[in-house]
XYZ file of C-alpha atoms in Angstrom:
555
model
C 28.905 117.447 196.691
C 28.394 119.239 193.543
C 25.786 117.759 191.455
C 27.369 116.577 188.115
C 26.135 116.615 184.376
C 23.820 113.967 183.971
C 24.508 111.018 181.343
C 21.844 110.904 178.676
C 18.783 108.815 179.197
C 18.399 105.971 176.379
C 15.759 107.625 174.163
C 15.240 104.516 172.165
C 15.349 100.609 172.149
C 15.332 99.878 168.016
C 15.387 95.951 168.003
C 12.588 94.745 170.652
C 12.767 91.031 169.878
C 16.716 90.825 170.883
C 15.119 89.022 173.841
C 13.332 86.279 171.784
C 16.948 86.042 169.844
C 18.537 85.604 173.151
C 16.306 83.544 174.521
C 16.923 80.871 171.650
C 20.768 81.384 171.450
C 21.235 80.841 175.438
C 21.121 76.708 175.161
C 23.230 75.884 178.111
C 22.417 74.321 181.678
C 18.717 74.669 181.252
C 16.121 73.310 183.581
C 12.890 72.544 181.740
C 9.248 71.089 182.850
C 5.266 72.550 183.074
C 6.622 74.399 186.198
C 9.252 76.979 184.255
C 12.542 77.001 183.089
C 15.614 77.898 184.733
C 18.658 79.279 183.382
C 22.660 79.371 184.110
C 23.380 83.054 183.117
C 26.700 83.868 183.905
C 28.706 81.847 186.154
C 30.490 84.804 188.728
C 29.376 88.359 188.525
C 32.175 89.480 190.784
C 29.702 90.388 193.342
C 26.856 88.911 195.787
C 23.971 90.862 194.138
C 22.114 91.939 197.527
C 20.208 95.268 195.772
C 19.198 95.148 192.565
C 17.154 97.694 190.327
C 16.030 97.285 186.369
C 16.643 100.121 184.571
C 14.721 101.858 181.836
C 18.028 100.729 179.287
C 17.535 96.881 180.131
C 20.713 97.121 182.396
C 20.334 96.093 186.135
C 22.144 97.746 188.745
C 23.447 95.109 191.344
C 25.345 96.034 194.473
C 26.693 94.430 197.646
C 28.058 96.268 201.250
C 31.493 97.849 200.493
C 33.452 97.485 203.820
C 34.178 93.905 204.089
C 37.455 93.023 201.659
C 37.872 92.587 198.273
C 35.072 91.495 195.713
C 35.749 88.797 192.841
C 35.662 92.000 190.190
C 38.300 95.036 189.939
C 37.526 98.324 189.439
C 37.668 99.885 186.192
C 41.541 101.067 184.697
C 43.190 99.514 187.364
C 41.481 101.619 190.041
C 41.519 101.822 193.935
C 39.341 103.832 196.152
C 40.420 104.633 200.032
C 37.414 102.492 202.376
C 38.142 104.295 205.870
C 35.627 101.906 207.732
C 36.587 98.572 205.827
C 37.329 95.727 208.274
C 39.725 93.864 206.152
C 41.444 96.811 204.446
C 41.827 100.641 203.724
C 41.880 100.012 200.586
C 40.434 98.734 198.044
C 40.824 98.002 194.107
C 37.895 95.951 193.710
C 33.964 96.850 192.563
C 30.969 96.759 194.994
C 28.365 96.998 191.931
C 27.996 96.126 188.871
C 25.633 96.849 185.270
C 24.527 93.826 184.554
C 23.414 93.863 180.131
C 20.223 92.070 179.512
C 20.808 91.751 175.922
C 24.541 90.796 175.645
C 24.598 88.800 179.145
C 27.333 90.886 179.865
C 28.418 92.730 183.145
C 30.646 95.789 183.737
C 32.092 96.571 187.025
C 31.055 100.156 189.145
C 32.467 102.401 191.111
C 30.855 102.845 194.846
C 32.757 105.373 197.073
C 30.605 104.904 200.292
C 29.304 101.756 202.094
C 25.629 100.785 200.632
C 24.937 97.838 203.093
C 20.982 97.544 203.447
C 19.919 100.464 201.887
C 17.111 101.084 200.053
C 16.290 103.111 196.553
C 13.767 103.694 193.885
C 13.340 104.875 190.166
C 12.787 108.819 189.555
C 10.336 109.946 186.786
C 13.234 110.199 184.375
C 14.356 106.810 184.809
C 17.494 107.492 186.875
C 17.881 105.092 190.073
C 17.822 107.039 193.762
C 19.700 104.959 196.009
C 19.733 105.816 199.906
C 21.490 105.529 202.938
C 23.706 102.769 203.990
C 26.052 102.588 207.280
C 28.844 103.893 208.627
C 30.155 106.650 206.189
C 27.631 106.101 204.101
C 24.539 106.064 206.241
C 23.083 109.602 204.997
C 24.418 109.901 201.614
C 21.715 109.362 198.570
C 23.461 107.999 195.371
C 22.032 108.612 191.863
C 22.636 106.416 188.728
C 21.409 107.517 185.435
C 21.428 104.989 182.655
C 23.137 105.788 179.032
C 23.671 103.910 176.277
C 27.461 103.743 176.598
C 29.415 102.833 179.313
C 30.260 106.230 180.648
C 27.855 106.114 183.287
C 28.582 105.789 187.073
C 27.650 106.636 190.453
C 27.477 109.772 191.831
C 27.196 110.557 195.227
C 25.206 113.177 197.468
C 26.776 113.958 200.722
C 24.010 114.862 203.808
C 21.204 114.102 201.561
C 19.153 112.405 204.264
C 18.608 114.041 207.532
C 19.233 110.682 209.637
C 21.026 107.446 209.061
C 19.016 104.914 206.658
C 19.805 101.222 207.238
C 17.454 98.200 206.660
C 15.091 101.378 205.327
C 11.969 101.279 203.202
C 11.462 103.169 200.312
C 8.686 104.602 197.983
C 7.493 106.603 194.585
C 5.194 109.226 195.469
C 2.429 110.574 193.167
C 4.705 113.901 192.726
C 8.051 111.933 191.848
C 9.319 112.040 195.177
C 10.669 109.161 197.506
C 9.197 108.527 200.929
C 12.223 106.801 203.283
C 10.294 104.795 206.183
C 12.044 103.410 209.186
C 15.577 102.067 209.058
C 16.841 100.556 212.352
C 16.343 102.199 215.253
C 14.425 105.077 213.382
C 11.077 105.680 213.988
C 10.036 108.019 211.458
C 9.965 108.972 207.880
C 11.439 111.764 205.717
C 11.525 112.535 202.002
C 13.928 112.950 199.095
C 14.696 115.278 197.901
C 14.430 117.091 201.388
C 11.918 119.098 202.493
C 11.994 122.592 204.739
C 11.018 122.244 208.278
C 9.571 120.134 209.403
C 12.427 117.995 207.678
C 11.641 114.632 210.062
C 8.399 113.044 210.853
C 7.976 110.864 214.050
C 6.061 107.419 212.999
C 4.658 105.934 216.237
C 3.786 102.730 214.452
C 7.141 101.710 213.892
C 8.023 101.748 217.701
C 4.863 100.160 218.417
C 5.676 97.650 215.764
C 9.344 97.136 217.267
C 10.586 93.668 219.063
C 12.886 94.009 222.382
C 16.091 92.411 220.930
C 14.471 91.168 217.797
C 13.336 94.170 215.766
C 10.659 93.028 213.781
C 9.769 96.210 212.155
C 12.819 96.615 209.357
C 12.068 97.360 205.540
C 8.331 97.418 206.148
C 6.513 96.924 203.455
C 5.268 100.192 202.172
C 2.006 100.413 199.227
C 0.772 103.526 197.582
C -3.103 103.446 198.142
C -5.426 104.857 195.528
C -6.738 107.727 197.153
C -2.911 109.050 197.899
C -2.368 107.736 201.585
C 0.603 105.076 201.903
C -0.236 101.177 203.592
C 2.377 100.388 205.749
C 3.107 97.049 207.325
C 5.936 96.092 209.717
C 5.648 92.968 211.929
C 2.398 91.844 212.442
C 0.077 95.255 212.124
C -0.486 97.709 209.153
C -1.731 101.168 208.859
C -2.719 103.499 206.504
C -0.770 106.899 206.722
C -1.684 110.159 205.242
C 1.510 111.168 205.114
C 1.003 114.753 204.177
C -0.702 115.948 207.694
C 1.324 113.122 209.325
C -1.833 110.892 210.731
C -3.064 107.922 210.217
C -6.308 107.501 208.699
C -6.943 103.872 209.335
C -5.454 101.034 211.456
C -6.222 97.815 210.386
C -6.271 94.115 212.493
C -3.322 92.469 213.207
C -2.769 89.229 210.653
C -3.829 86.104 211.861
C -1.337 84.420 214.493
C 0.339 87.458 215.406
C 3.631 86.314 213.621
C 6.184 88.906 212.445
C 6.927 88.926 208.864
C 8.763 91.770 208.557
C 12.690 91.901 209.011
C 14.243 89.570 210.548
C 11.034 87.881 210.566
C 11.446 88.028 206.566
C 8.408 87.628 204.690
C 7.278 88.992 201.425
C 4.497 91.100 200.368
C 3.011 92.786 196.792
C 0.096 94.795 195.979
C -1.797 92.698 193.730
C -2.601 93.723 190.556
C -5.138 97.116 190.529
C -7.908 97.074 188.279
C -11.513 98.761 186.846
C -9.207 102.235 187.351
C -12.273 104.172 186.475
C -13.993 102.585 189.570
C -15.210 105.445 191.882
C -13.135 103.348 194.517
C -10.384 101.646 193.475
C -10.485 97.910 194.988
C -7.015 97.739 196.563
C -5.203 94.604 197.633
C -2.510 93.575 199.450
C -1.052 90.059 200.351
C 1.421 88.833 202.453
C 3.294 85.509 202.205
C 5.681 83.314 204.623
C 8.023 84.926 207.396
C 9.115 82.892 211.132
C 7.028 82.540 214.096
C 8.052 84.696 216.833
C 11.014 84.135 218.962
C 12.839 82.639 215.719
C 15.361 84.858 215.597
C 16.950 84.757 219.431
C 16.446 80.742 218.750
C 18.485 80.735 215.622
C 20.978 83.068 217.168
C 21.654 81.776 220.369
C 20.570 78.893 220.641
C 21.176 77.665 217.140
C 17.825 75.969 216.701
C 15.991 77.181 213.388
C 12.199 76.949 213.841
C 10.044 76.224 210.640
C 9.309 79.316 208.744
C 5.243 80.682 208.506
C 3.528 78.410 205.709
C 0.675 80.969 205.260
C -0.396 83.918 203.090
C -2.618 86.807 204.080
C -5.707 88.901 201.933
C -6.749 91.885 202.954
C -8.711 95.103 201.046
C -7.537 98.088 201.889
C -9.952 100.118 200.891
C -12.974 98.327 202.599
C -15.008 100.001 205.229
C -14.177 96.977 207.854
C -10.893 95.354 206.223
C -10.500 91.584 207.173
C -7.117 89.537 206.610
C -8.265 86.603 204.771
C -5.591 83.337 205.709
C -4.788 80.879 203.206
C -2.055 78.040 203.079
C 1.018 77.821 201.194
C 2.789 74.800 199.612
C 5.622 74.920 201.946
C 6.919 77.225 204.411
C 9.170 79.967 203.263
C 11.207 82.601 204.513
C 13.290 85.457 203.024
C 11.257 85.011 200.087
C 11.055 87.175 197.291
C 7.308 88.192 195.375
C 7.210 89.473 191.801
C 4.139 90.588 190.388
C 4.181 88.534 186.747
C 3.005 90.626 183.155
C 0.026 88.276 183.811
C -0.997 89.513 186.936
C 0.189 86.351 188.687
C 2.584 86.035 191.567
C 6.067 84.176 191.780
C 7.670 83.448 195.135
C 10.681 82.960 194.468
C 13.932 82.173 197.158
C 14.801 81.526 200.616
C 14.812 79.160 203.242
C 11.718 76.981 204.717
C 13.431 77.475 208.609
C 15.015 79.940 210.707
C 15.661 83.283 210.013
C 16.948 86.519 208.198
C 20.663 86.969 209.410
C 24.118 85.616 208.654
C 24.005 82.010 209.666
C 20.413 81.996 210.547
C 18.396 80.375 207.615
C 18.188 76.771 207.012
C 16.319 74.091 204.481
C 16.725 76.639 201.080
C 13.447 76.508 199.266
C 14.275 75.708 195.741
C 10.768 75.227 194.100
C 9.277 78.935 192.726
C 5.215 78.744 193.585
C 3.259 80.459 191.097
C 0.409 81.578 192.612
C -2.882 82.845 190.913
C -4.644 85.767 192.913
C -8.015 85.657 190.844
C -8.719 81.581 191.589
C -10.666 80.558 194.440
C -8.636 80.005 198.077
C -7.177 76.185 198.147
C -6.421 75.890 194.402
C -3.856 79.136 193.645
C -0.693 77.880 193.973
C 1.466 75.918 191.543
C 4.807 74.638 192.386
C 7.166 75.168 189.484
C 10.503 73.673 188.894
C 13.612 73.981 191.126
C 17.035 75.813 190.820
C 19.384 73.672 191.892
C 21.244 77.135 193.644
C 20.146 77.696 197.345
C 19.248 81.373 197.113
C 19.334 82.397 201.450
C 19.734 85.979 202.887
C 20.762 88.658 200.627
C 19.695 87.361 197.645
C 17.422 89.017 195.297
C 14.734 88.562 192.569
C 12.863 90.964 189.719
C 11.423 90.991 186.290
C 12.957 91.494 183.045
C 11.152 93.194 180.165
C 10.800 89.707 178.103
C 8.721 88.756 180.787
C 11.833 86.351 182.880
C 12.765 86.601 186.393
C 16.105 87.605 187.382
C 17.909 85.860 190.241
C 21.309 86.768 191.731
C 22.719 86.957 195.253
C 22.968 84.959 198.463
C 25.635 85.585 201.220
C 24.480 84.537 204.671
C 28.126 85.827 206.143
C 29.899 88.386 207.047
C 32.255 88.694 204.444
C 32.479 86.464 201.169
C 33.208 82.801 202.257
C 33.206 79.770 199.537
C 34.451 76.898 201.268
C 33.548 74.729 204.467
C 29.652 76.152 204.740
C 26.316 75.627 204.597
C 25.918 77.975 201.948
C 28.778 79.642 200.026
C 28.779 83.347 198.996
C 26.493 83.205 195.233
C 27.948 85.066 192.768
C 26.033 83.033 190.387
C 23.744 85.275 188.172
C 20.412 83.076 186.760
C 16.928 83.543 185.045
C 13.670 81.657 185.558
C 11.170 81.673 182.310
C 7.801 81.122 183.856
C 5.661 78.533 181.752
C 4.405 81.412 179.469
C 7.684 81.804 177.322
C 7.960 78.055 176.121
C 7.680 77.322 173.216
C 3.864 76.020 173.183
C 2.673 79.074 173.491
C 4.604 80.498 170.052
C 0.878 80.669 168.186
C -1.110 83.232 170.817
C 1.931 84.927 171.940
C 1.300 88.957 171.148
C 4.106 90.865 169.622
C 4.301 94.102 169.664
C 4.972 96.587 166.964
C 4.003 100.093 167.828
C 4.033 101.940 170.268
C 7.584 102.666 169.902
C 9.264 101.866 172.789
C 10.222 104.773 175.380
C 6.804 106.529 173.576
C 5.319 108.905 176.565
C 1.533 108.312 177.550
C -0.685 111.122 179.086
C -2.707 110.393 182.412
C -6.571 109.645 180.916
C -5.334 109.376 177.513
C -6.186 106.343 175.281
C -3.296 104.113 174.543
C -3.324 102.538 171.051
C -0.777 99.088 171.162
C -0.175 97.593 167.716
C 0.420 93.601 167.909
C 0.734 90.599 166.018
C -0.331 86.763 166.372
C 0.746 84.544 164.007
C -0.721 80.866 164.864
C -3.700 79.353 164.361
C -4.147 79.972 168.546
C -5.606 83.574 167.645
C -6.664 86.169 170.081
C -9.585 85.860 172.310
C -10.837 88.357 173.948
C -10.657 89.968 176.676
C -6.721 91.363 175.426
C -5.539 92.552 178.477
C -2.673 95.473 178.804
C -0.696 95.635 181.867
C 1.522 98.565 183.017
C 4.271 97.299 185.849
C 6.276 99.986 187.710
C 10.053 98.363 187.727
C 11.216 98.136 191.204
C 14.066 98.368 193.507
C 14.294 94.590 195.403
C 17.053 94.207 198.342
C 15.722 91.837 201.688
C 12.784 89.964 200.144
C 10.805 92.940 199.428
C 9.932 95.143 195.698
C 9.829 98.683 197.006
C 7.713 100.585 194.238
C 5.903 97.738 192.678
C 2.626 97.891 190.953
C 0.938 96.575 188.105
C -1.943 98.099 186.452
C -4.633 96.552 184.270
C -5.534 99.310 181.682
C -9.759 99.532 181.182
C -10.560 98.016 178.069
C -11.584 100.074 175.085
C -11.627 98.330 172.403
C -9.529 95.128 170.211
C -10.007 95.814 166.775
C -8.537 93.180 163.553
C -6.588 95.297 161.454
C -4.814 92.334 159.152
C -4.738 88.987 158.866
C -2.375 88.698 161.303
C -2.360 92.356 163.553
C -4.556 93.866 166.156
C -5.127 96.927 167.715
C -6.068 97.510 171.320
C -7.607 100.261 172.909
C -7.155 101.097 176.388
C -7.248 103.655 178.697
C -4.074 104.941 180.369
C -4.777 105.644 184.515
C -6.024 109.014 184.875
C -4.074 109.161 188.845
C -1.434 109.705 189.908
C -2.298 107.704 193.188
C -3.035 105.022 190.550
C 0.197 105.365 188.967
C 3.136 107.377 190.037
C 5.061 109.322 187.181
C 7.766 107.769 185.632
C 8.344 104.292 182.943
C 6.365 101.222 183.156
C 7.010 98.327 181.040
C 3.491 97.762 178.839
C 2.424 94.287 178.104
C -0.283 92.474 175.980
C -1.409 89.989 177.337
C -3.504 86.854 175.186
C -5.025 83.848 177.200
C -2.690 84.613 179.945
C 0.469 84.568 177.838
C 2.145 88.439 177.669
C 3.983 89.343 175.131
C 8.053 91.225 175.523
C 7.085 94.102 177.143
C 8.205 98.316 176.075
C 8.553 100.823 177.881
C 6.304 103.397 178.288
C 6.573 107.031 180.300
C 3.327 107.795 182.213
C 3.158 111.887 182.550
């Protein structure tokens, strides 16, 4: 396909408190308590929101398969597009994806040519969103999105961009702006976009080792960029660290406690906590998996239609240590096809899914409507905090990921095969909502930081030092340390945040410039191991309360 113009890239975001205005004008069906805050949005989007990716504009991108019927939204201008491999119809007038606008709560339908069912994607260094692979017609195509400040922007497709089919695939930023694709089912290898000369496909033993007769086990691994430029992969019950430049792997680390699967269908969660001292001669590394189903959960849901308790437990482990140990620790509840987002704090909400049974339509049971908050820096037996519940079961395909003013957005949930309201378990969610972790009420008004310069969309040079302008106006004050945090926005589809990383800038200095406004000094990440290219969202963060976050281009 011939590549098209490409839709200016929103230079600038001129109001950055429309958030805080929003935040106070939004009244409605609010759920309040110490635990968080939940928040009707928008009653029906139009669409299940199974992928979902933040964009450097404040827009999401949401999208759903596009071979199973009509959606709840119409295309644009009274369009139709021709769906060859639809099962309810050739055609089709309705919209597969939406723009979802952060600052107007407003959604706009798009236009998908090609089936995206469990695919995977990923933010370029320009801020554009990489979407790959699919099935059926659209199992090798890569689709690009790049965000403008009108609404003139819309997909555009690449045709043979991948050099085998991508479904249920994992993907990653590289340190050169690239994206790694990892697995996909019945793929045992790994390739890169754009595409490389031969060799063009590289065979990944692990992921047949990792794969269950009949059960899989090893779909959307979870995939970590380490500090010294090799890639930690995990898929079922194993991890290993790949250098995936000469193809080898470096390290192989112990299989998690138990021997449970937690990768898909097995769906657990995992993050890379948050990275710190980045001047550190080694960079202390962390990653840490939560929830999933004991094996044989799967067949039992599926044929047998008996939903075994999910995994209630959460794994440690240091990457970067000569002998790495997975360190066990209990959850509140169990959980499955949960989601994990790394908080401007540097704490961890698990968010979503079920507490028995599995990944798969029809196979989850008991939704899990409490968030836990959990804090990685406390000692093991007193991290987790339950917050308050949703009252909206969000199963399989449902998806999580945070907003610049520091919220969580939650959308999605379709555990069948095609949209289905009425007479189930679960009905198809086209629900769109936001939970405000405990940080954004309203107690917290006199130590909350509020930035004024850097301008947002400002770019920031590897090993430079980052100057952040804020303000506090109670009597709360600032108290040192001030931290900064840097968080890579990710893509999220299937319970796992391909891409996502925060970073907690070395401290330079907090100087007192007014009665009222500070100045930190930090130190942007001088890798690009560290820190792939592209935007972060920047945060000051007082007594564990960020403030709205800009954006900032690391280059």
């Amino acid at each position: 396909m011939a590549a098209e113009a490409k839709p200016q890239i929103l230079s600038h975001v001129n109001n950055l408190n429309y958030f805080s205005i929003l935040l106070l004008l939004l009244s409605f069906n609010v759920a309040s308590g110490a635990g968080g805050t939940w928040r009707l949005l928008l009653n029906d989007v139009g669409i299940s929101a199974m992928h979902s990716q933040l964009l450097i504009n404040d827009r999401v991108i949401m999208y759903d398969r596009s071979n199973f019927g009509p959606s709840k939204i119409s295309l644009p201008s009274g369009a139709c597009r021709v769906s060859p491999n639809d099962v309810v119809s050739k055609r089709d007038c309705t919209a597969h994806s939406i723009e979802y606008d952060v600052a107007f709560n407003s959604i706009r339908p798009l236009t998908i040519e090609s089936n995206t069912w469990c695919s995977s994607g990923g933010v370029t260094p320009e801020g554009a969103l990489l979407q790959t692979g699919g099935d059926k017609e659209g199992e090798r195509k890569a689709r690009m999105f790049y965000p403008c400040d009108d609404e003139s922007c819309d997909w555009t497709e690449v045709d043979n961009a991948l050099y085998v089919r991508r479904w249920y695939a994992t993907n990653h930023v590289l340190p050169d702006g690239r994206q790694i694709i990892i697995g996909g089912r019945n793929q045992f290898n790994f390739e890169f976009f754009p595409k490389t000369k031969a060799p063009s496909l590289y065979k990944l033993p692990f992921l047949s080792e990792t794969y269950d007769a009949g059960q899989e086990n090893n779909l959307y691994p979870f995939v970590f960029l380490n500090s010294d430029g090799n890639l930690f992969i995990y898929a079922n019950n194993k991890a290993i660290l790949l250098d995936y430049n000469k193809n080898t792997v470096v390290k192989t680390y112990p299989k998690i406690p138990g021997g449970d699967p937690r990768s898909y269908p097995s769906t657990g969660s995992a993050v890379l906590l948050p990275i710190k001292n980045l001047e550190a001669e080694v960079v202390e590394m962390e990653v840490l998996v939560c929830g999933g189903a004991p094996k044989g959960s799967y067949l039992l849901a599926l044929y047998k239609n008996t939903f075994v308790k999910a995994l209630d437990t959460c794994a440690r482990i240091k990457i970067n240590d000569d002998k790495p140990q997975w360190v066990l620790e209990k959850m509140p509840r169990s959980r499955v096809m949960g989601d994990m987002i790394l908080l401007p704090n540097g704490h961890v909400l698990l968010i979503n899914g079920g507490s028995s049974g599995s990944a798969g339509w029809e196979l989850g049971r008991e939704p899990v409507l409490n968030p836990d908050l959990y804090h990685p820096d406390k000692p093991v037996g007193s991290r987790f905090q339950v917050q308050n519940p949703s009252t909206i079961p969000r199963m399989y395909h449902s998806t999580a990921g945070l907003l610049r003013d520091g919220r969580v957005l939650v959308g999605g949930s379709n555990p069948h095969q095609f949209y289905n309201f009425t007479d189930v378990l679960f009905p198809t969610e086209l629900r769109l909502e936001a939970f405000s972790p405990s940080y954004l009420e309203s107690q917290y008004w006199s130590i909350r930081p509020r930035i004024i310069s850097l301008l947002s969309h400002s770019t920031v040079n590897y090993g430079g030092i980052l100057r952040l302008r804020f303000m506090v106006f109670g009597i709360g004050g600032v108290r040192s340390p001030v931290k900064v945090t840097m968080v890579f926005p990710s893509f999220t589809s299937h319970s796992f945040s391909m891409s996502q990383r925060l970073l907690v800038l070395d401290h330079v200095e907090l100087v007192r410039i007014g009665v009222w406004t500070y100045e930190v000094r930090v130190k942007a990440p001088k890798s690009k191991n560290l820190a792939p290219p592209g935007y972060y969202m920047a945060f000051v963060v007082n007594q564990d309360i960020p403030s709205e976050g800009i954006w900032l281009r690391l280059q």
